[in-house]
């Protein structure tokens, strides 16, 4: 058993449900309260009919139903789902601002939460006054807040607005101040809702750096629509849909399934089973002889970025309408010869071929290269090249896209090439086929010590300059 699996429970949810009541008329709420009061005052035999009459005064809406999961101390756990899926309701229950209608919640440790924008703030108080109020709500004494005040103000970085009422703040300033407070309250568990989405890029990066540092010692429950952020921060994730758990597993797998479901909801139900054979179309030419790009290198240093290239996996998990199906993916040298190995810094050509099964307008072919966590490192598509003169493709046609680029230096590890073909534009399109792990790359050695990738440099100089 790993140390993470044996760690104490930080949060446990068992069969949690939350029911809200809606009323057709304002007086129905009063009538329901009166029937319930009458039921409490009467003996048991009379109680049940009165309670049934009280229930008929309203309609039930279950925002959550049978939600169960465990979060262990030191773990970073993600929750994803569309608007209305019950994410915020679940977080409010975990933080104690809502009571569950069913099930049990166990929370061990001090919780600091960044939920709805401005929650926990008095709009008429200044930023400084709200620091004291919010800090005390989160368990700090006034003396502790005094000691941390300057650090909180510096983290928020909102300048003289700290002395202004928060009702004059922008949404980004709200988030800055709220996050600055929870970052300094010595919480055991951080609960972060999608409020970070309204911050500017610089502050968001500051928050992400803090979260990555905090997860080394604390527990994080992170909610976001941004599946890339979930995959970057979290090892496990929970997918909520209409108040029910759709999937609970690794952050990468849950995020991929969520992405598939999103496209299916937009363009209709698809299948994740690959179509391997296309007998009505000519077979893709296979080049059996592949050259080893390392042979051209004279430098045999162990820091050279040797990258092994595995063949296109025709059975990889995919989704889409199947109006077109990807039938070949190759990483080639500049002359178009498929490679088994490549060295970081070399010019390469990625080719993606697809068989068009139904006539389509404005096809877009693209790719991503992802690391083992599913984080997107780089990618491109054909849209900008042809947006002024979009193509129309008849059924029975094969299309092939080529992307020429310099292979970045990849740190040691495994990477996946995701490929897709769509129809439409960058902003509005239909996914015809998306293959998650069409091709695997394995970096055997690398000089890259930091960062997700290394960029080949065209010029690096070091010189001494006269101080005069």
Short mmCIF file of C-alpha atoms in Angstrom, two decimals:
data_model
loop_
_atom_site.label_atom_id
_atom_site.label_comp_id
_atom_site.label_asym_id
_atom_site.label_seq_id
_atom_site.Cartn_x
_atom_site.Cartn_y
_atom_site.Cartn_z
CA UNK A 1 0.00 0.00 0.00
CA UNK A 2 1.38 3.44 -0.97
CA UNK A 3 1.87 6.16 1.63
CA UNK A 4 -0.93 8.16 0.01
CA UNK A 5 -3.38 5.25 0.23
CA UNK A 6 -2.49 4.71 3.90
CA UNK A 7 -2.79 8.41 4.83
CA UNK A 8 -5.64 9.44 7.14
CA UNK A 9 -8.96 10.47 5.62
CA UNK A 10 -9.29 14.24 5.11
CA UNK A 11 -12.78 14.21 3.55
CA UNK A 12 -15.25 11.36 3.22
CA UNK A 13 -18.63 11.66 1.53
CA UNK A 14 -21.00 8.69 1.82
CA UNK A 15 -24.25 8.70 -0.16
CA UNK A 16 -24.58 12.47 0.05
CA UNK A 17 -27.77 13.98 -1.35
CA UNK A 18 -29.22 17.47 -1.34
CA UNK A 19 -32.89 18.21 -1.98
CA UNK A 20 -34.30 21.66 -2.61
CA UNK A 21 -37.99 22.53 -2.55
CA UNK A 22 -39.67 24.76 -5.11
CA UNK A 23 -43.08 26.37 -4.66
CA UNK A 24 -45.65 27.45 -7.21
CA UNK A 25 -47.09 30.11 -4.89
CA UNK A 26 -45.49 32.05 -1.98
CA UNK A 27 -48.24 30.89 0.39
CA UNK A 28 -47.36 27.23 -0.28
CA UNK A 29 -44.16 27.65 1.72
CA UNK A 30 -46.16 28.91 4.71
CA UNK A 31 -48.70 26.09 4.38
CA UNK A 32 -45.95 23.50 4.33
CA UNK A 33 -44.44 24.92 7.53
CA UNK A 34 -47.83 24.89 9.24
CA UNK A 35 -48.55 21.27 8.27
CA UNK A 36 -45.13 20.22 9.57
CA UNK A 37 -45.66 22.06 12.86
CA UNK A 38 -49.03 20.39 13.25
CA UNK A 39 -47.49 16.97 12.55
CA UNK A 40 -44.90 17.45 15.29
CA UNK A 41 -47.60 18.33 17.81
CA UNK A 42 -49.75 15.25 17.13
CA UNK A 43 -49.28 11.57 18.04
CA UNK A 44 -47.52 9.22 15.62
CA UNK A 45 -50.68 7.82 14.04
CA UNK A 46 -51.73 11.31 12.88
CA UNK A 47 -48.29 12.46 11.87
CA UNK A 48 -47.75 10.63 8.55
CA UNK A 49 -50.86 12.01 6.72
CA UNK A 50 -50.00 15.57 7.72
CA UNK A 51 -46.39 15.17 6.54
CA UNK A 52 -47.62 13.83 3.19
CA UNK A 53 -49.88 16.84 2.84
CA UNK A 54 -46.94 19.11 3.66
CA UNK A 55 -44.84 17.48 0.94
CA UNK A 56 -47.56 18.10 -1.65
CA UNK A 57 -47.12 21.84 -1.12
CA UNK A 58 -43.77 21.80 -2.92
CA UNK A 59 -41.80 20.06 -5.62
CA UNK A 60 -38.53 18.35 -4.86
CA UNK A 61 -35.36 18.99 -6.82
CA UNK A 62 -32.38 16.79 -5.97
CA UNK A 63 -29.23 18.79 -6.76
CA UNK A 64 -27.10 15.88 -5.50
CA UNK A 65 -27.91 12.19 -5.31
CA UNK A 66 -25.80 9.38 -3.80
CA UNK A 67 -22.43 11.14 -4.09
CA UNK A 68 -19.62 9.16 -2.46
CA UNK A 69 -15.83 9.61 -2.48
CA UNK A 70 -12.80 9.74 -0.20
CA UNK A 71 -10.01 12.29 -0.13
CA UNK A 72 -6.93 11.41 1.87
CA UNK A 73 -4.58 13.82 3.60
CA UNK A 74 -1.92 15.19 1.25
CA UNK A 75 -3.95 14.38 -1.89
CA UNK A 76 -5.09 16.81 -4.59
CA UNK A 77 -8.53 15.87 -5.84
CA UNK A 78 -10.39 17.46 -8.76
CA UNK A 79 -14.12 17.84 -9.39
CA UNK A 80 -15.31 18.59 -12.93
CA UNK A 81 -18.73 19.01 -14.42
CA UNK A 82 -20.85 21.41 -16.37
CA UNK A 83 -22.88 24.28 -14.92
CA UNK A 84 -25.76 22.87 -12.90
CA UNK A 85 -24.07 19.54 -12.25
CA UNK A 86 -24.01 20.09 -8.47
CA UNK A 87 -20.35 21.01 -7.97
CA UNK A 88 -20.96 24.20 -5.97
CA UNK A 89 -23.69 22.55 -3.91
CA UNK A 90 -21.32 19.73 -2.98
CA UNK A 91 -18.59 22.18 -1.99
CA UNK A 92 -20.97 24.17 0.20
CA UNK A 93 -21.96 20.96 1.99
CA UNK A 94 -18.31 20.03 2.50
CA UNK A 95 -17.60 23.49 3.91
CA UNK A 96 -20.59 23.38 6.24
CA UNK A 97 -22.60 26.23 4.70
CA UNK A 98 -25.29 23.78 3.55
CA UNK A 99 -26.62 20.71 5.34
CA UNK A 100 -27.04 17.49 3.33
CA UNK A 101 -30.54 16.06 2.93
CA UNK A 102 -29.14 12.53 2.90
CA UNK A 103 -25.86 10.75 3.53
CA UNK A 104 -22.91 11.62 5.73
CA UNK A 105 -19.94 13.98 5.49
CA UNK A 106 -16.68 13.60 7.42
CA UNK A 107 -14.13 16.43 7.33
CA UNK A 108 -10.91 16.20 9.36
CA UNK A 109 -8.87 19.39 9.59
CA UNK A 110 -9.22 23.14 9.17
CA UNK A 111 -10.88 24.03 5.88
CA UNK A 112 -10.27 27.25 3.93
CA UNK A 113 -12.54 27.73 0.93
CA UNK A 114 -12.65 30.04 -2.07
CA UNK A 115 -16.20 29.49 -3.27
CA UNK A 116 -18.61 31.95 -4.81
CA UNK A 117 -17.15 35.32 -5.72
CA UNK A 118 -17.20 37.65 -2.71
CA UNK A 119 -18.55 35.07 -0.26
CA UNK A 120 -17.44 35.84 3.27
CA UNK A 121 -16.93 39.54 2.49
CA UNK A 122 -18.96 42.53 3.67
CA UNK A 123 -19.29 44.81 0.62
CA UNK A 124 -19.32 47.96 2.78
CA UNK A 125 -16.08 47.09 4.59
CA UNK A 126 -12.69 48.00 3.20
CA UNK A 127 -10.30 45.35 1.96
CA UNK A 128 -8.27 45.64 5.17
CA UNK A 129 -11.38 45.25 7.36
CA UNK A 130 -12.50 42.23 5.34
CA UNK A 131 -9.09 40.60 5.86
CA UNK A 132 -9.71 40.71 9.61
CA UNK A 133 -13.32 39.54 9.34
CA UNK A 134 -12.62 36.72 6.87
CA UNK A 135 -9.47 35.64 8.69
CA UNK A 136 -11.36 35.26 11.95
CA UNK A 137 -14.12 33.32 10.19
CA UNK A 138 -11.39 30.93 9.00
CA UNK A 139 -10.06 30.41 12.53
CA UNK A 140 -7.30 32.99 12.99
CA UNK A 141 -7.04 35.21 16.04
CA UNK A 142 -6.72 38.97 15.62
CA UNK A 143 -3.10 38.75 16.76
CA UNK A 144 -2.34 36.14 14.10
CA UNK A 145 -3.94 38.34 11.45
CA UNK A 146 -1.84 41.29 12.66
CA UNK A 147 1.31 39.21 12.14
CA UNK A 148 0.30 38.15 8.62
CA UNK A 149 -1.41 41.31 7.43
CA UNK A 150 1.46 42.69 5.36
CA UNK A 151 2.04 39.31 3.70
CA UNK A 152 -1.66 39.05 2.82
CA UNK A 153 -1.73 42.57 1.37
CA UNK A 154 1.45 41.90 -0.62
CA UNK A 155 0.03 38.64 -2.01
CA UNK A 156 -3.23 40.34 -3.05
CA UNK A 157 -1.28 43.17 -4.74
CA UNK A 158 -4.26 45.50 -5.18
CA UNK A 159 -2.44 48.67 -4.14
CA UNK A 160 -4.39 51.49 -2.50
CA UNK A 161 -7.67 49.67 -3.09
CA UNK A 162 -6.98 47.80 0.15
CA UNK A 163 -8.41 50.88 1.92
CA UNK A 164 -11.53 51.08 -0.30
CA UNK A 165 -14.87 49.29 0.23
CA UNK A 166 -14.85 45.97 -1.58
CA UNK A 167 -18.13 46.87 -3.32
CA UNK A 168 -15.96 49.06 -5.55
CA UNK A 169 -13.72 46.09 -6.51
CA UNK A 170 -13.66 44.33 -9.84
CA UNK A 171 -14.22 40.56 -9.87
CA UNK A 172 -10.47 40.05 -10.30
CA UNK A 173 -9.70 42.16 -7.22
CA UNK A 174 -12.27 40.18 -5.21
CA UNK A 175 -10.44 36.97 -6.11
CA UNK A 176 -7.03 38.44 -5.33
CA UNK A 177 -8.05 39.44 -1.83
CA UNK A 178 -9.99 36.25 -1.09
CA UNK A 179 -7.18 33.98 -2.25
CA UNK A 180 -4.58 36.01 -0.38
CA UNK A 181 -6.49 35.41 2.87
CA UNK A 182 -6.95 31.65 2.47
CA UNK A 183 -3.28 31.32 1.50
CA UNK A 184 -2.25 32.58 4.96
CA UNK A 185 -4.63 30.85 7.40
CA UNK A 186 -2.63 27.62 7.93
CA UNK A 187 -5.44 25.48 6.53
CA UNK A 188 -5.21 21.70 6.38
CA UNK A 189 -7.63 21.53 3.45
CA UNK A 190 -8.04 24.06 0.65
CA UNK A 191 -11.29 24.08 -1.33
CA UNK A 192 -10.94 26.05 -4.57
CA UNK A 193 -13.96 26.68 -6.77
CA UNK A 194 -13.90 28.15 -10.29
CA UNK A 195 -13.44 31.68 -8.94
CA UNK A 196 -9.82 31.60 -10.17
CA UNK A 197 -11.14 31.76 -13.73
CA UNK A 198 -11.86 35.48 -13.38
CA UNK A 199 -8.32 36.45 -12.32
CA UNK A 200 -5.71 37.87 -14.65
CA UNK A 201 -2.98 35.65 -16.06
CA UNK A 202 -0.25 36.88 -13.71
CA UNK A 203 -2.28 36.32 -10.56
CA UNK A 204 -3.58 32.97 -11.78
CA UNK A 205 0.01 31.81 -12.26
CA UNK A 206 0.84 33.02 -8.74
CA UNK A 207 -2.10 31.04 -7.37
CA UNK A 208 -1.11 27.90 -9.28
CA UNK A 209 2.45 28.17 -7.91
CA UNK A 210 1.04 28.46 -4.40
CA UNK A 211 -1.25 25.45 -4.92
CA UNK A 212 1.61 23.31 -6.22
CA UNK A 213 3.64 24.24 -3.15
CA UNK A 214 0.71 23.72 -0.78
CA UNK A 215 -0.06 20.22 -2.11
CA UNK A 216 3.33 19.03 -0.79
CA UNK A 217 2.00 19.34 2.77
CA UNK A 218 -1.76 19.94 2.55
CA UNK A 219 -4.92 18.61 0.94
CA UNK A 220 -6.62 20.32 -2.01
CA UNK A 221 -10.12 19.96 -3.43
CA UNK A 222 -10.02 21.72 -6.80
CA UNK A 223 -13.07 22.46 -8.95
CA UNK A 224 -12.68 23.75 -12.49
CA UNK A 225 -14.04 23.58 -16.04
CA UNK A 226 -10.40 23.66 -17.19
CA UNK A 227 -9.51 19.99 -17.59
CA UNK A 228 -5.87 20.93 -18.31
CA UNK A 229 -5.62 22.57 -14.87
CA UNK A 230 -7.26 19.54 -13.24
CA UNK A 231 -4.81 17.18 -14.95
CA UNK A 232 -1.88 19.41 -14.01
CA UNK A 233 -2.74 19.66 -10.30
CA UNK A 234 -4.68 16.50 -9.48
CA UNK A 235 -3.99 12.78 -9.46
CA UNK A 236 -7.64 11.78 -9.09
CA UNK A 237 -10.87 13.45 -10.15
CA UNK A 238 -14.63 13.11 -9.83
CA UNK A 239 -17.02 13.89 -12.67
CA UNK A 240 -20.48 15.11 -11.67
CA UNK A 241 -23.40 15.19 -14.09
CA UNK A 242 -26.90 16.24 -13.02
CA UNK A 243 -26.01 15.71 -9.39
CA UNK A 244 -24.72 12.16 -9.82
CA UNK A 245 -21.23 10.69 -10.02
CA UNK A 246 -20.46 9.76 -13.61
CA UNK A 247 -16.86 8.70 -13.02
CA UNK A 248 -14.29 8.62 -10.22
CA UNK A 249 -10.71 7.78 -11.18
CA UNK A 250 -7.43 9.16 -12.45
CA UNK A 251 -7.57 12.85 -13.41
CA UNK A 252 -6.44 12.09 -16.94
CA UNK A 253 -9.04 9.39 -17.66
CA UNK A 254 -11.89 11.35 -16.08
CA UNK A 255 -10.97 14.51 -18.01
CA UNK A 256 -10.84 12.63 -21.31
CA UNK A 257 -14.24 11.01 -20.73
CA UNK A 258 -15.69 14.39 -19.74
CA UNK A 259 -14.35 15.91 -22.97
CA UNK A 260 -15.93 13.11 -25.01
CA UNK A 261 -19.28 13.62 -23.30
CA UNK A 262 -19.13 17.37 -23.94
CA UNK A 263 -18.74 16.88 -27.69
CA UNK A 264 -21.38 14.17 -27.78
CA UNK A 265 -23.85 16.53 -26.10
CA UNK A 266 -23.10 19.15 -28.75
CA UNK A 267 -23.21 16.97 -31.86
CA UNK A 268 -24.98 13.74 -30.94
CA UNK A 269 -24.06 10.40 -29.49
CA UNK A 270 -20.87 8.79 -30.78
CA UNK A 271 -19.00 5.61 -30.09
CA UNK A 272 -15.59 5.21 -28.52
CA UNK A 273 -14.90 2.00 -30.43
CA UNK A 274 -12.43 2.43 -33.25
CA UNK A 275 -13.38 1.46 -36.83
CA UNK A 276 -10.25 -0.31 -37.98
CA UNK A 277 -11.16 -1.39 -41.50
CA UNK A 278 -12.28 0.67 -44.49
CA UNK A 279 -12.62 -1.92 -47.28
CA UNK A 280 -14.21 0.55 -49.68
CA UNK A 281 -11.08 2.75 -49.69
CA UNK A 282 -7.54 1.88 -50.80
CA UNK A 283 -5.19 0.85 -47.99
CA UNK A 284 -2.72 3.33 -46.53
CA UNK A 285 0.75 2.68 -47.96
CA UNK A 286 3.01 1.26 -45.27
CA UNK A 287 6.73 2.03 -45.29
CA UNK A 288 8.45 -0.88 -43.61
CA UNK A 289 11.98 0.48 -43.74
CA UNK A 290 12.55 3.19 -41.17
CA UNK A 291 15.79 4.98 -40.57
CA UNK A 292 17.30 5.75 -37.18
CA UNK A 293 17.75 9.50 -36.97
CA UNK A 294 20.47 9.03 -34.29
CA UNK A 295 22.88 7.60 -36.85
CA UNK A 296 23.35 11.03 -38.37
CA UNK A 297 24.57 12.49 -35.12
CA UNK A 298 28.25 12.54 -34.37
CA UNK A 299 27.79 13.67 -30.82
CA UNK A 300 27.22 10.59 -28.67
CA UNK A 301 26.71 12.49 -25.39
CA UNK A 302 24.36 10.89 -22.86
CA UNK A 303 22.54 14.25 -22.74
CA UNK A 304 21.34 13.94 -26.30
CA UNK A 305 17.54 13.94 -26.46
CA UNK A 306 16.82 10.53 -28.01
CA UNK A 307 13.09 10.03 -28.59
CA UNK A 308 11.64 6.66 -29.56
CA UNK A 309 8.55 6.78 -31.82
CA UNK A 310 5.94 4.04 -31.58
CA UNK A 311 3.62 3.22 -34.47
CA UNK A 312 0.11 4.61 -34.84
CA UNK A 313 -2.32 2.71 -32.64
CA UNK A 314 -5.40 2.05 -34.79
CA UNK A 315 -7.26 0.72 -31.75
CA UNK A 316 -6.68 3.72 -29.47
CA UNK A 317 -9.74 5.12 -27.71
CA UNK A 318 -11.51 7.77 -29.75
CA UNK A 319 -14.84 9.53 -30.23
CA UNK A 320 -16.69 11.57 -32.85
CA UNK A 321 -19.46 11.34 -35.43
CA UNK A 322 -17.30 9.08 -37.70
CA UNK A 323 -18.09 11.15 -40.79
CA UNK A 324 -14.32 10.89 -41.23
CA UNK A 325 -11.87 8.46 -39.63
CA UNK A 326 -8.15 8.90 -39.09
CA UNK A 327 -6.32 6.02 -40.74
CA UNK A 328 -2.62 6.89 -40.41
CA UNK A 329 -0.31 9.01 -38.26
CA UNK A 330 3.43 9.18 -38.97
CA UNK A 331 6.34 11.22 -37.67
CA UNK A 332 8.75 11.63 -40.57
CA UNK A 333 11.99 13.32 -41.46
CA UNK A 334 12.08 16.34 -43.77
CA UNK A 335 11.98 14.08 -46.82
CA UNK A 336 8.82 12.28 -45.65
CA UNK A 337 10.47 9.01 -44.54
CA UNK A 338 8.84 7.63 -41.36
CA UNK A 339 11.11 7.57 -38.30
CA UNK A 340 11.59 5.11 -35.49
CA UNK A 341 13.76 7.54 -33.55
CA UNK A 342 14.22 11.28 -33.59
CA UNK A 343 16.53 13.61 -31.71
CA UNK A 344 15.19 16.72 -30.03
CA UNK A 345 16.08 19.78 -32.09
CA UNK A 346 15.68 18.07 -35.48
CA UNK A 347 13.23 19.12 -38.17
CA UNK A 348 10.33 16.65 -38.43
CA UNK A 349 7.12 16.26 -40.40
CA UNK A 350 3.96 14.92 -38.72
CA UNK A 351 1.49 13.50 -41.25
CA UNK A 352 -2.13 12.70 -40.41
CA UNK A 353 -4.33 10.92 -42.99
CA UNK A 354 -8.09 10.50 -42.73
CA UNK A 355 -10.74 8.73 -44.81
CA UNK A 356 -13.83 10.88 -45.43
CA UNK A 357 -16.99 8.78 -45.23
CA UNK A 358 -19.54 11.60 -45.67
CA UNK A 359 -19.19 14.84 -47.62
CA UNK A 360 -17.88 17.61 -45.33
CA UNK A 361 -17.09 21.32 -45.63
CA UNK A 362 -14.13 23.10 -44.03
CA UNK A 363 -12.22 20.11 -42.61
CA UNK A 364 -9.74 20.87 -39.83
CA UNK A 365 -6.98 18.41 -38.94
CA UNK A 366 -4.93 19.00 -35.82
CA UNK A 367 -2.74 17.44 -33.16
CA UNK A 368 -1.56 17.87 -29.56
CA UNK A 369 1.47 16.44 -27.82
CA UNK A 370 0.69 15.64 -24.17
CA UNK A 371 2.82 14.53 -21.24
CA UNK A 372 2.02 11.54 -19.01
CA UNK A 373 -0.44 13.63 -16.95
CA UNK A 374 -2.34 14.67 -20.07
CA UNK A 375 -1.07 18.26 -20.00
CA UNK A 376 -0.92 19.76 -23.49
CA UNK A 377 2.65 20.78 -24.37
CA UNK A 378 2.18 22.01 -27.93
CA UNK A 379 0.05 21.45 -31.00
CA UNK A 380 -1.43 22.98 -34.14
CA UNK A 381 -4.20 22.57 -36.70
CA UNK A 382 -4.85 23.43 -40.33
CA UNK A 383 -7.61 26.02 -39.80
CA UNK A 384 -5.58 29.23 -40.14
CA UNK A 385 -3.88 28.00 -43.32
CA UNK A 386 -7.18 27.45 -45.14
CA UNK A 387 -9.69 29.74 -43.40
CA UNK A 388 -9.73 32.14 -46.38
CA UNK A 389 -10.31 29.30 -48.87
CA UNK A 390 -12.01 26.43 -47.02
CA UNK A 391 -12.05 23.04 -48.70
CA UNK A 392 -15.04 20.86 -49.55
CA UNK A 393 -14.38 17.13 -49.46
CA UNK A 394 -16.54 14.44 -51.06
CA UNK A 395 -17.30 11.08 -49.50
CA UNK A 396 -14.74 8.42 -50.39
CA UNK A 397 -11.86 10.91 -50.39
CA UNK A 398 -8.69 10.63 -48.34
CA UNK A 399 -7.22 13.83 -46.90
CA UNK A 400 -3.73 14.18 -45.52
CA UNK A 401 -2.34 16.98 -43.35
CA UNK A 402 1.37 17.69 -42.85
CA UNK A 403 2.87 19.68 -39.99
CA UNK A 404 6.52 20.62 -40.23
CA UNK A 405 8.26 21.79 -37.05
CA UNK A 406 11.43 21.52 -34.99
CA UNK A 407 11.04 18.78 -32.40
CA UNK A 408 11.35 20.37 -28.93
CA UNK A 409 13.67 18.84 -26.36
CA UNK A 410 11.54 16.55 -24.20
CA UNK A 411 12.42 15.63 -20.60
CA UNK A 412 12.75 11.90 -19.96
CA UNK A 413 9.39 10.14 -19.94
CA UNK A 414 6.49 9.10 -22.13
CA UNK A 415 4.33 11.39 -24.25
CA UNK A 416 1.19 10.91 -26.32
CA UNK A 417 0.20 12.45 -29.64
CA UNK A 418 -3.51 13.24 -29.80
CA UNK A 419 -4.91 13.75 -33.32
CA UNK A 420 -8.32 14.89 -34.53
CA UNK A 421 -10.32 15.83 -37.60
CA UNK A 422 -13.26 18.22 -37.37
CA UNK A 423 -15.44 20.29 -39.68
CA UNK A 424 -16.19 23.99 -39.20
CA UNK A 425 -14.05 26.66 -37.56
CA UNK A 426 -11.89 27.01 -34.47
CA UNK A 427 -14.80 28.52 -32.56
CA UNK A 428 -17.62 26.33 -33.85
CA UNK A 429 -16.96 22.85 -35.20
CA UNK A 430 -18.11 19.25 -35.19
CA UNK A 431 -15.68 16.60 -34.03
CA UNK A 432 -15.57 13.87 -36.67
CA UNK A 433 -12.93 11.83 -34.87
CA UNK A 434 -10.66 12.54 -31.91
CA UNK A 435 -8.05 9.95 -30.92
CA UNK A 436 -6.59 10.46 -27.45
CA UNK A 437 -3.33 8.47 -27.71
CA UNK A 438 -2.79 7.88 -31.40
CA UNK A 439 0.99 7.64 -31.09
CA UNK A 440 3.35 7.28 -28.13
CA UNK A 441 6.75 8.99 -27.87
CA UNK A 442 9.34 7.94 -25.30
CA UNK A 443 12.19 10.29 -24.42
CA UNK A 444 15.11 8.11 -23.32
CA UNK A 445 17.56 10.85 -22.36
CA UNK A 446 17.54 14.62 -22.19
CA UNK A 447 19.48 17.65 -21.00
CA UNK A 448 16.23 19.44 -19.99
CA UNK A 449 16.35 19.96 -16.23
CA UNK A 450 13.31 22.23 -15.75
CA UNK A 451 10.11 23.10 -17.54
CA UNK A 452 7.74 20.92 -19.54
CA UNK A 453 9.76 21.12 -22.77
CA UNK A 454 13.01 22.64 -23.96
CA UNK A 455 13.02 24.95 -26.99
CA UNK A 456 15.90 24.55 -29.48
CA UNK A 457 17.97 27.71 -29.35
CA UNK A 458 19.22 29.40 -32.52
CA UNK A 459 21.73 31.55 -30.69
CA UNK A 460 23.28 31.52 -27.22
CA UNK A 461 26.17 33.85 -26.34
CA UNK A 462 28.16 34.74 -23.27
CA UNK A 463 30.55 37.64 -23.23
CA UNK A 464 32.24 40.04 -20.87
CA UNK A 465 31.15 43.66 -21.24
CA UNK A 466 33.26 46.56 -20.03
CA UNK A 467 31.50 48.15 -17.07
CA UNK A 468 32.38 51.59 -18.52
#
